[in-house]
């Protein structure tokens, strides 16, 4: 286990969280390199019988230490901006293992992707395909393109992280996909490399995957009848993790669905997991600033805020919260809240939790995905450190920003 109690004190692998707090201050993110590697390897092992590439979804956690660890394990990258492509390349992920997704790529981003000759650009509209074609011709190159199709499949997940239903902004409408493939096949700047689908995030049921992959298989067969032969099938990501009482599918069960629906097509399979690789490898450690009681309501006020971890405010997301030092005291019911000047700055509401005192530490679990990646400097609060542990070693892989750094890009107008 990556986060376990030793003599009633919570450790990250072999490192005391109390020690880390003394070294870097609170709040801070802490990542287990062992758990990160194990999560990635679970996909590699499950998909071992396929010609496949695991393209880690960089948006989940773009820290250079995380990406470098995955690059050394053979990971590719799924990126949604030129910035993510830059950091993936910087980490040592080769261009021919990078997939560029996203509904709103700029011309500058597309030019960079074409020049870099990445594995494929997942185009999401007729206008984007036409833009890629023009840019590639101007550059004297062919762009590797896949169409991201929208299969109109309900992912049975939170409405804000559903991406594959009709009415979602993502992908090419299913009925438009075949005509667009025909048109793209005639474009001189396009090399049709594959087909892509992504139906949502935090999926706990394999049936939506089965429905989407079955439709993709039908599309691939239809294209091949017309002489359009694709190399890659990009299945996106989406496997959920256990935040509370969820029972997510295993990588092996997911791979079996891939085999049943697509196994006879003999294609290069691309998967884009993000949360299921980094989610449970990271925690957010925060210090209790104050406790107070208002009527019958208990509040635990901590120094981490919604700017550091926005998921509970944005998605009503549950994160288990543990005391770094267990005392075995009878639990209370309390709200765990941050210092941000917003009523939505709440990490847990009416939570059964062991009582803690001012100065003690809490660990907000499963915060490795969409935690630091979505953080901000709202209320002019610095971005917090990210620390990676490896056995009994640790490294600060992103230090806390200073106020001077936060102001470095700002200027006072000359008329003041």
GROMACS .gro file of C-alpha atoms in nm:
model
  416
    1UNK     CA    1   0.000   0.000   0.000
    2UNK     CA    2   0.127   0.350  -0.078
    3UNK     CA    3  -0.046   0.541   0.208
    4UNK     CA    4  -0.056   0.341   0.530
    5UNK     CA    5  -0.044   0.394   0.905
    6UNK     CA    6   0.268   0.302   1.103
    7UNK     CA    7   0.223   0.331   1.478
    8UNK     CA    8  -0.093   0.536   1.412
    9UNK     CA    9   0.090   0.785   1.187
   10UNK     CA   10   0.014   0.805   0.813
   11UNK     CA   11   0.311   0.747   0.584
   12UNK     CA   12   0.358   0.787   0.210
   13UNK     CA   13   0.550   0.471   0.123
   14UNK     CA   14   0.839   0.496   0.370
   15UNK     CA   15   0.815   0.871   0.436
   16UNK     CA   16   0.643   1.034   0.733
   17UNK     CA   17   0.385   1.293   0.629
   18UNK     CA   18   0.469   1.486   0.946
   19UNK     CA   19   0.828   1.506   0.825
   20UNK     CA   20   0.719   1.627   0.483
   21UNK     CA   21   0.496   1.893   0.639
   22UNK     CA   22   0.791   2.020   0.843
   23UNK     CA   23   1.009   2.030   0.531
   24UNK     CA   24   0.776   2.195   0.279
   25UNK     CA   25   0.491   2.345   0.482
   26UNK     CA   26   0.121   2.294   0.427
   27UNK     CA   27  -0.081   2.247   0.222
   28UNK     CA   28   0.109   2.021  -0.019
   29UNK     CA   29   0.043   1.738  -0.262
   30UNK     CA   30   0.220   1.408  -0.209
   31UNK     CA   31   0.259   1.145  -0.482
   32UNK     CA   32   0.364   0.780  -0.453
   33UNK     CA   33   0.592   0.684  -0.742
   34UNK     CA   34   0.535   0.316  -0.661
   35UNK     CA   35   0.158   0.345  -0.691
   36UNK     CA   36   0.194   0.551  -1.009
   37UNK     CA   37   0.411   0.283  -1.170
   38UNK     CA   38   0.182   0.003  -1.052
   39UNK     CA   39  -0.127   0.168  -1.195
   40UNK     CA   40   0.040   0.216  -1.533
   41UNK     CA   41   0.173  -0.138  -1.538
   42UNK     CA   42  -0.176  -0.275  -1.472
   43UNK     CA   43  -0.283  -0.142  -1.813
   44UNK     CA   44   0.031  -0.271  -1.981
   45UNK     CA   45  -0.022  -0.618  -1.842
   46UNK     CA   46  -0.396  -0.631  -1.920
   47UNK     CA   47  -0.346  -0.518  -2.281
   48UNK     CA   48  -0.033  -0.725  -2.335
   49UNK     CA   49  -0.191  -0.944  -2.604
   50UNK     CA   50  -0.276  -0.641  -2.820
   51UNK     CA   51  -0.056  -0.421  -3.033
   52UNK     CA   52  -0.119  -0.123  -2.808
   53UNK     CA   53   0.003   0.207  -2.665
   54UNK     CA   54  -0.104   0.345  -2.328
   55UNK     CA   55  -0.119   0.723  -2.383
   56UNK     CA   56  -0.148   0.874  -2.035
   57UNK     CA   57  -0.397   1.163  -2.027
   58UNK     CA   58  -0.172   1.453  -1.930
   59UNK     CA   59  -0.458   1.677  -1.818
   60UNK     CA   60  -0.506   1.458  -1.510
   61UNK     CA   61  -0.166   1.556  -1.372
   62UNK     CA   62   0.097   1.728  -1.590
   63UNK     CA   63   0.377   1.734  -1.332
   64UNK     CA   64   0.714   1.673  -1.499
   65UNK     CA   65   0.814   1.416  -1.235
   66UNK     CA   66   0.495   1.220  -1.298
   67UNK     CA   67   0.542   1.233  -1.675
   68UNK     CA   68   0.910   1.139  -1.657
   69UNK     CA   69   0.825   0.836  -1.442
   70UNK     CA   70   0.565   0.724  -1.696
   71UNK     CA   71   0.794   0.796  -1.993
   72UNK     CA   72   1.057   0.563  -1.849
   73UNK     CA   73   0.791   0.292  -1.823
   74UNK     CA   74   0.710   0.329  -2.193
   75UNK     CA   75   0.403   0.550  -2.174
   76UNK     CA   76   0.270   0.768  -2.450
   77UNK     CA   77   0.067   1.084  -2.390
   78UNK     CA   78  -0.281   1.212  -2.468
   79UNK     CA   79  -0.261   1.592  -2.475
   80UNK     CA   80  -0.524   1.863  -2.521
   81UNK     CA   81  -0.301   2.169  -2.564
   82UNK     CA   82   0.035   2.268  -2.708
   83UNK     CA   83   0.150   2.320  -2.350
   84UNK     CA   84   0.073   1.960  -2.260
   85UNK     CA   85   0.249   1.845  -2.576
   86UNK     CA   86   0.553   2.053  -2.477
   87UNK     CA   87   0.577   1.905  -2.127
   88UNK     CA   88   0.521   1.550  -2.260
   89UNK     CA   89   0.810   1.591  -2.505
   90UNK     CA   90   1.019   1.752  -2.231
   91UNK     CA   91   0.959   1.444  -2.014
   92UNK     CA   92   1.096   1.220  -2.288
   93UNK     CA   93   0.773   1.085  -2.435
   94UNK     CA   94   0.842   1.036  -2.808
   95UNK     CA   95   0.635   1.225  -3.064
   96UNK     CA   96   0.515   0.902  -3.224
   97UNK     CA   97   0.343   0.814  -2.894
   98UNK     CA   98   0.154   1.144  -2.858
   99UNK     CA   99  -0.215   1.189  -2.942
  100UNK     CA  100  -0.358   1.544  -2.957
  101UNK     CA  101  -0.727   1.558  -2.858
  102UNK     CA  102  -0.960   1.848  -2.786
  103UNK     CA  103  -1.247   2.027  -2.951
  104UNK     CA  104  -1.083   2.370  -2.985
  105UNK     CA  105  -0.723   2.345  -3.106
  106UNK     CA  106  -0.578   2.671  -3.238
  107UNK     CA  107  -0.402   2.702  -3.575
  108UNK     CA  108  -0.073   2.753  -3.390
  109UNK     CA  109  -0.127   2.434  -3.189
  110UNK     CA  110  -0.217   2.236  -3.499
  111UNK     CA  111   0.090   2.363  -3.683
  112UNK     CA  112   0.310   2.253  -3.394
  113UNK     CA  113   0.149   1.908  -3.387
  114UNK     CA  114   0.189   1.866  -3.765
  115UNK     CA  115   0.553   1.977  -3.759
  116UNK     CA  116   0.627   1.747  -3.466
  117UNK     CA  117   0.471   1.454  -3.659
  118UNK     CA  118   0.289   1.314  -3.359
  119UNK     CA  119   0.109   0.978  -3.367
  120UNK     CA  120  -0.224   1.138  -3.452
  121UNK     CA  121  -0.439   1.448  -3.420
  122UNK     CA  122  -0.792   1.360  -3.311
  123UNK     CA  123  -1.003   1.600  -3.517
  124UNK     CA  124  -1.349   1.684  -3.386
  125UNK     CA  125  -1.523   1.878  -3.665
  126UNK     CA  126  -1.537   1.924  -4.041
  127UNK     CA  127  -1.387   2.271  -4.000
  128UNK     CA  128  -1.093   2.132  -3.803
  129UNK     CA  129  -1.017   1.867  -4.066
  130UNK     CA  130  -1.021   2.134  -4.338
  131UNK     CA  131  -0.793   2.357  -4.129
  132UNK     CA  132  -0.546   2.073  -4.069
  133UNK     CA  133  -0.541   2.000  -4.441
  134UNK     CA  134  -0.462   2.362  -4.532
  135UNK     CA  135  -0.192   2.393  -4.267
  136UNK     CA  136  -0.027   2.064  -4.365
  137UNK     CA  137  -0.019   2.163  -4.733
  138UNK     CA  138   0.139   2.499  -4.641
  139UNK     CA  139   0.402   2.313  -4.436
  140UNK     CA  140   0.467   2.061  -4.714
  141UNK     CA  141   0.370   1.775  -4.484
  142UNK     CA  142   0.095   1.520  -4.429
  143UNK     CA  143  -0.081   1.528  -4.094
  144UNK     CA  144  -0.168   1.204  -3.914
  145UNK     CA  145  -0.539   1.245  -3.843
  146UNK     CA  146  -0.809   1.043  -3.670
  147UNK     CA  147  -1.171   1.149  -3.639
  148UNK     CA  148  -1.305   1.154  -3.287
  149UNK     CA  149  -1.659   1.033  -3.333
  150UNK     CA  150  -1.946   1.084  -3.092
  151UNK     CA  151  -2.125   0.748  -3.059
  152UNK     CA  152  -2.421   0.888  -2.859
  153UNK     CA  153  -2.360   0.651  -2.567
  154UNK     CA  154  -2.459   0.741  -2.211
  155UNK     CA  155  -2.150   0.686  -1.994
  156UNK     CA  156  -2.364   0.668  -1.676
  157UNK     CA  157  -2.136   0.917  -1.503
  158UNK     CA  158  -2.155   1.275  -1.371
  159UNK     CA  159  -2.313   1.509  -1.625
  160UNK     CA  160  -2.009   1.739  -1.620
  161UNK     CA  161  -1.770   1.459  -1.724
  162UNK     CA  162  -1.987   1.290  -1.987
  163UNK     CA  163  -1.838   1.339  -2.334
  164UNK     CA  164  -1.993   1.087  -2.573
  165UNK     CA  165  -2.365   1.168  -2.588
  166UNK     CA  166  -2.540   1.363  -2.859
  167UNK     CA  167  -2.553   1.719  -2.733
  168UNK     CA  168  -2.205   1.703  -2.576
  169UNK     CA  169  -1.955   1.938  -2.739
  170UNK     CA  170  -1.706   1.664  -2.823
  171UNK     CA  171  -1.651   1.467  -3.141
  172UNK     CA  172  -1.801   1.442  -3.488
  173UNK     CA  173  -2.168   1.350  -3.502
  174UNK     CA  174  -2.205   0.980  -3.577
  175UNK     CA  175  -2.408   1.038  -3.894
  176UNK     CA  176  -2.147   1.283  -4.026
  177UNK     CA  177  -1.844   1.063  -3.961
  178UNK     CA  178  -1.858   0.838  -4.268
  179UNK     CA  179  -1.902   1.124  -4.520
  180UNK     CA  180  -1.621   1.316  -4.348
  181UNK     CA  181  -1.387   1.016  -4.372
  182UNK     CA  182  -1.463   0.996  -4.744
  183UNK     CA  183  -1.387   1.366  -4.786
  184UNK     CA  184  -1.071   1.355  -4.573
  185UNK     CA  185  -0.939   1.057  -4.770
  186UNK     CA  186  -0.922   1.286  -5.075
  187UNK     CA  187  -0.742   1.570  -4.897
  188UNK     CA  188  -0.372   1.596  -4.994
  189UNK     CA  189  -0.260   1.716  -4.651
  190UNK     CA  190  -0.428   1.438  -4.456
  191UNK     CA  191  -0.313   1.087  -4.379
  192UNK     CA  192  -0.601   0.903  -4.218
  193UNK     CA  193  -0.439   0.726  -3.925
  194UNK     CA  194  -0.729   0.610  -3.714
  195UNK     CA  195  -1.059   0.658  -3.538
  196UNK     CA  196  -1.109   0.782  -3.183
  197UNK     CA  197  -1.382   0.776  -2.921
  198UNK     CA  198  -1.406   0.900  -2.562
  199UNK     CA  199  -1.739   0.874  -2.382
  200UNK     CA  200  -1.661   1.015  -2.038
  201UNK     CA  201  -1.469   0.992  -1.714
  202UNK     CA  202  -1.504   0.799  -1.385
  203UNK     CA  203  -1.697   0.511  -1.547
  204UNK     CA  204  -1.787   0.231  -1.308
  205UNK     CA  205  -1.982   0.016  -1.555
  206UNK     CA  206  -1.828  -0.157  -1.857
  207UNK     CA  207  -2.150  -0.167  -2.059
  208UNK     CA  208  -2.112   0.187  -2.202
  209UNK     CA  209  -1.763   0.093  -2.321
  210UNK     CA  210  -1.903  -0.220  -2.482
  211UNK     CA  211  -2.171  -0.023  -2.667
  212UNK     CA  212  -1.927   0.244  -2.788
  213UNK     CA  213  -1.657  -0.003  -2.895
  214UNK     CA  214  -1.915  -0.215  -3.082
  215UNK     CA  215  -2.022   0.092  -3.279
  216UNK     CA  216  -1.658   0.177  -3.353
  217UNK     CA  217  -1.598  -0.176  -3.484
  218UNK     CA  218  -1.896  -0.137  -3.717
  219UNK     CA  219  -1.761   0.195  -3.843
  220UNK     CA  220  -1.414   0.048  -3.907
  221UNK     CA  221  -1.563  -0.240  -4.108
  222UNK     CA  222  -1.777  -0.001  -4.309
  223UNK     CA  223  -1.473   0.216  -4.386
  224UNK     CA  224  -1.268  -0.083  -4.497
  225UNK     CA  225  -1.542  -0.185  -4.741
  226UNK     CA  226  -1.484   0.153  -4.905
  227UNK     CA  227  -1.107   0.108  -4.911
  228UNK     CA  228  -1.033   0.336  -4.614
  229UNK     CA  229  -0.804   0.127  -4.396
  230UNK     CA  230  -0.712   0.270  -4.057
  231UNK     CA  231  -0.415   0.177  -3.844
  232UNK     CA  232  -0.523   0.299  -3.500
  233UNK     CA  233  -0.832   0.264  -3.284
  234UNK     CA  234  -0.816   0.515  -2.999
  235UNK     CA  235  -1.055   0.413  -2.720
  236UNK     CA  236  -1.005   0.715  -2.496
  237UNK     CA  237  -0.995   0.674  -2.119
  238UNK     CA  238  -1.255   0.684  -1.848
  239UNK     CA  239  -1.208   0.395  -1.603
  240UNK     CA  240  -1.314   0.509  -1.257
  241UNK     CA  241  -1.140   0.475  -0.923
  242UNK     CA  242  -1.259   0.414  -0.567
  243UNK     CA  243  -1.308   0.749  -0.394
  244UNK     CA  244  -1.550   0.618  -0.132
  245UNK     CA  245  -1.744   0.294  -0.185
  246UNK     CA  246  -1.716   0.260  -0.564
  247UNK     CA  247  -1.623  -0.073  -0.720
  248UNK     CA  248  -1.448   0.021  -1.046
  249UNK     CA  249  -1.382  -0.241  -1.314
  250UNK     CA  250  -1.035  -0.393  -1.329
  251UNK     CA  251  -0.799  -0.333  -1.618
  252UNK     CA  252  -0.833  -0.702  -1.701
  253UNK     CA  253  -1.212  -0.677  -1.727
  254UNK     CA  254  -1.176  -0.368  -1.946
  255UNK     CA  255  -0.928  -0.547  -2.171
  256UNK     CA  256  -1.171  -0.836  -2.210
  257UNK     CA  257  -1.434  -0.593  -2.343
  258UNK     CA  258  -1.175  -0.463  -2.590
  259UNK     CA  259  -1.100  -0.820  -2.700
  260UNK     CA  260  -1.467  -0.913  -2.741
  261UNK     CA  261  -1.557  -0.604  -2.944
  262UNK     CA  262  -1.240  -0.520  -3.138
  263UNK     CA  263  -1.009  -0.819  -3.108
  264UNK     CA  264  -1.069  -0.951  -3.459
  265UNK     CA  265  -0.982  -0.623  -3.635
  266UNK     CA  266  -0.603  -0.653  -3.588
  267UNK     CA  267  -0.554  -0.282  -3.517
  268UNK     CA  268  -0.316  -0.080  -3.303
  269UNK     CA  269  -0.516  -0.005  -2.986
  270UNK     CA  270  -0.462   0.326  -2.807
  271UNK     CA  271  -0.600   0.387  -2.458
  272UNK     CA  272  -0.589   0.720  -2.273
  273UNK     CA  273  -0.623   0.660  -1.898
  274UNK     CA  274  -0.568   0.955  -1.667
  275UNK     CA  275  -0.753   0.938  -1.336
  276UNK     CA  276  -0.704   0.561  -1.303
  277UNK     CA  277  -0.326   0.609  -1.327
  278UNK     CA  278  -0.274   0.913  -1.105
  279UNK     CA  279  -0.591   0.946  -0.893
  280UNK     CA  280  -0.503   0.724  -0.599
  281UNK     CA  281  -0.127   0.784  -0.616
  282UNK     CA  282  -0.172   1.133  -0.470
  283UNK     CA  283  -0.306   1.306  -0.159
  284UNK     CA  284  -0.341   1.664  -0.042
  285UNK     CA  285  -0.203   1.722   0.309
  286UNK     CA  286  -0.351   2.017   0.496
  287UNK     CA  287  -0.321   2.162   0.845
  288UNK     CA  288  -0.610   2.240   1.077
  289UNK     CA  289  -0.621   2.615   1.134
  290UNK     CA  290  -0.920   2.630   1.367
  291UNK     CA  291  -1.219   2.435   1.485
  292UNK     CA  292  -1.546   2.594   1.584
  293UNK     CA  293  -1.901   2.506   1.674
  294UNK     CA  294  -2.201   2.706   1.558
  295UNK     CA  295  -2.513   2.574   1.723
  296UNK     CA  296  -2.507   2.202   1.663
  297UNK     CA  297  -2.272   2.238   1.363
  298UNK     CA  298  -1.901   2.152   1.388
  299UNK     CA  299  -1.649   2.308   1.150
  300UNK     CA  300  -1.291   2.201   1.086
  301UNK     CA  301  -1.117   2.488   0.906
  302UNK     CA  302  -0.803   2.388   0.715
  303UNK     CA  303  -0.535   2.577   0.524
  304UNK     CA  304  -0.608   2.410   0.188
  305UNK     CA  305  -0.877   2.572  -0.021
  306UNK     CA  306  -1.088   2.514  -0.328
  307UNK     CA  307  -0.816   2.687  -0.528
  308UNK     CA  308  -0.588   2.394  -0.435
  309UNK     CA  309  -0.848   2.118  -0.492
  310UNK     CA  310  -1.158   2.232  -0.677
  311UNK     CA  311  -1.325   1.894  -0.740
  312UNK     CA  312  -1.562   1.902  -0.438
  313UNK     CA  313  -1.680   2.253  -0.529
  314UNK     CA  314  -1.704   2.182  -0.902
  315UNK     CA  315  -1.835   1.825  -0.909
  316UNK     CA  316  -1.968   1.771  -0.557
  317UNK     CA  317  -1.690   1.511  -0.545
  318UNK     CA  318  -1.628   1.294  -0.242
  319UNK     CA  319  -1.273   1.257  -0.108
  320UNK     CA  320  -1.203   1.045   0.198
  321UNK     CA  321  -1.034   1.258   0.465
  322UNK     CA  322  -0.805   1.093   0.720
  323UNK     CA  323  -0.616   1.225   1.022
  324UNK     CA  324  -0.241   1.198   0.970
  325UNK     CA  325  -0.218   1.092   1.334
  326UNK     CA  326  -0.489   0.856   1.454
  327UNK     CA  327  -0.592   0.884   1.820
  328UNK     CA  328  -0.884   0.640   1.829
  329UNK     CA  329  -1.123   0.909   1.956
  330UNK     CA  330  -1.497   0.872   1.904
  331UNK     CA  331  -1.590   1.044   1.576
  332UNK     CA  332  -1.795   1.358   1.537
  333UNK     CA  333  -1.999   1.496   1.247
  334UNK     CA  334  -1.834   1.803   1.097
  335UNK     CA  335  -1.785   2.008   0.783
  336UNK     CA  336  -1.425   2.030   0.661
  337UNK     CA  337  -1.387   2.372   0.500
  338UNK     CA  338  -1.115   2.591   0.356
  339UNK     CA  339  -1.024   2.960   0.395
  340UNK     CA  340  -1.143   3.082   0.054
  341UNK     CA  341  -1.402   3.359   0.056
  342UNK     CA  342  -1.666   3.140  -0.110
  343UNK     CA  343  -1.946   2.936   0.047
  344UNK     CA  344  -1.859   2.652  -0.191
  345UNK     CA  345  -1.511   2.613  -0.035
  346UNK     CA  346  -1.611   2.288   0.137
  347UNK     CA  347  -1.419   1.960   0.116
  348UNK     CA  348  -1.669   1.754   0.313
  349UNK     CA  349  -2.016   1.823   0.449
  350UNK     CA  350  -2.163   1.647   0.751
  351UNK     CA  351  -1.873   1.404   0.745
  352UNK     CA  352  -1.821   1.143   1.018
  353UNK     CA  353  -1.461   1.213   1.117
  354UNK     CA  354  -1.224   1.171   1.409
  355UNK     CA  355  -1.200   1.506   1.592
  356UNK     CA  356  -0.879   1.700   1.536
  357UNK     CA  357  -0.716   1.997   1.705
  358UNK     CA  358  -0.558   2.317   1.581
  359UNK     CA  359  -0.220   2.244   1.418
  360UNK     CA  360  -0.291   1.879   1.339
  361UNK     CA  361  -0.278   1.740   0.986
  362UNK     CA  362  -0.543   1.588   0.761
  363UNK     CA  363  -0.490   1.392   0.440
  364UNK     CA  364  -0.741   1.437   0.157
  365UNK     CA  365  -0.716   1.110  -0.031
  366UNK     CA  366  -0.726   1.025  -0.404
  367UNK     CA  367  -0.625   1.377  -0.505
  368UNK     CA  368  -0.356   1.287  -0.758
  369UNK     CA  369  -0.579   1.348  -1.062
  370UNK     CA  370  -0.739   1.685  -1.134
  371UNK     CA  371  -0.602   1.823  -0.807
  372UNK     CA  372  -0.286   2.022  -0.871
  373UNK     CA  373  -0.372   2.022  -1.242
  374UNK     CA  374  -0.685   2.232  -1.182
  375UNK     CA  375  -0.546   2.451  -0.905
  376UNK     CA  376  -0.537   2.829  -0.927
  377UNK     CA  377  -0.413   3.137  -0.743
  378UNK     CA  378  -0.764   3.254  -0.652
  379UNK     CA  379  -0.757   3.485  -0.348
  380UNK     CA  380  -0.393   3.539  -0.456
  381UNK     CA  381  -0.287   3.218  -0.286
  382UNK     CA  382   0.034   3.055  -0.408
  383UNK     CA  383   0.030   2.723  -0.593
  384UNK     CA  384   0.125   2.458  -0.337
  385UNK     CA  385   0.424   2.222  -0.351
  386UNK     CA  386   0.405   1.880  -0.510
  387UNK     CA  387   0.623   1.613  -0.351
  388UNK     CA  388   0.703   1.270  -0.493
  389UNK     CA  389   0.815   0.983  -0.271
  390UNK     CA  390   1.007   0.672  -0.368
  391UNK     CA  391   1.054   0.428  -0.083
  392UNK     CA  392   1.219   0.633   0.192
  393UNK     CA  393   1.324   0.913  -0.044
  394UNK     CA  394   1.130   1.221  -0.143
  395UNK     CA  395   1.172   1.507  -0.388
  396UNK     CA  396   0.989   1.838  -0.420
  397UNK     CA  397   0.883   1.815  -0.785
  398UNK     CA  398   0.714   2.155  -0.779
  399UNK     CA  399   0.797   2.414  -0.516
  400UNK     CA  400   0.552   2.663  -0.370
  401UNK     CA  401   0.529   2.979  -0.581
  402UNK     CA  402   0.625   3.309  -0.423
  403UNK     CA  403   0.425   3.632  -0.432
  404UNK     CA  404   0.698   3.786  -0.648
  405UNK     CA  405   0.660   3.505  -0.903
  406UNK     CA  406   0.284   3.547  -0.900
  407UNK     CA  407   0.327   3.916  -0.983
  408UNK     CA  408   0.609   3.871  -1.234
  409UNK     CA  409   0.383   3.880  -1.539
  410UNK     CA  410   0.185   4.185  -1.427
  411UNK     CA  411   0.256   4.551  -1.510
  412UNK     CA  412   0.120   4.881  -1.389
  413UNK     CA  413  -0.017   5.090  -1.678
  414UNK     CA  414   0.212   5.372  -1.787
  415UNK     CA  415  -0.053   5.636  -1.717
  416UNK     CA  416  -0.059   5.561  -1.344
   0.00000   0.00000   0.00000
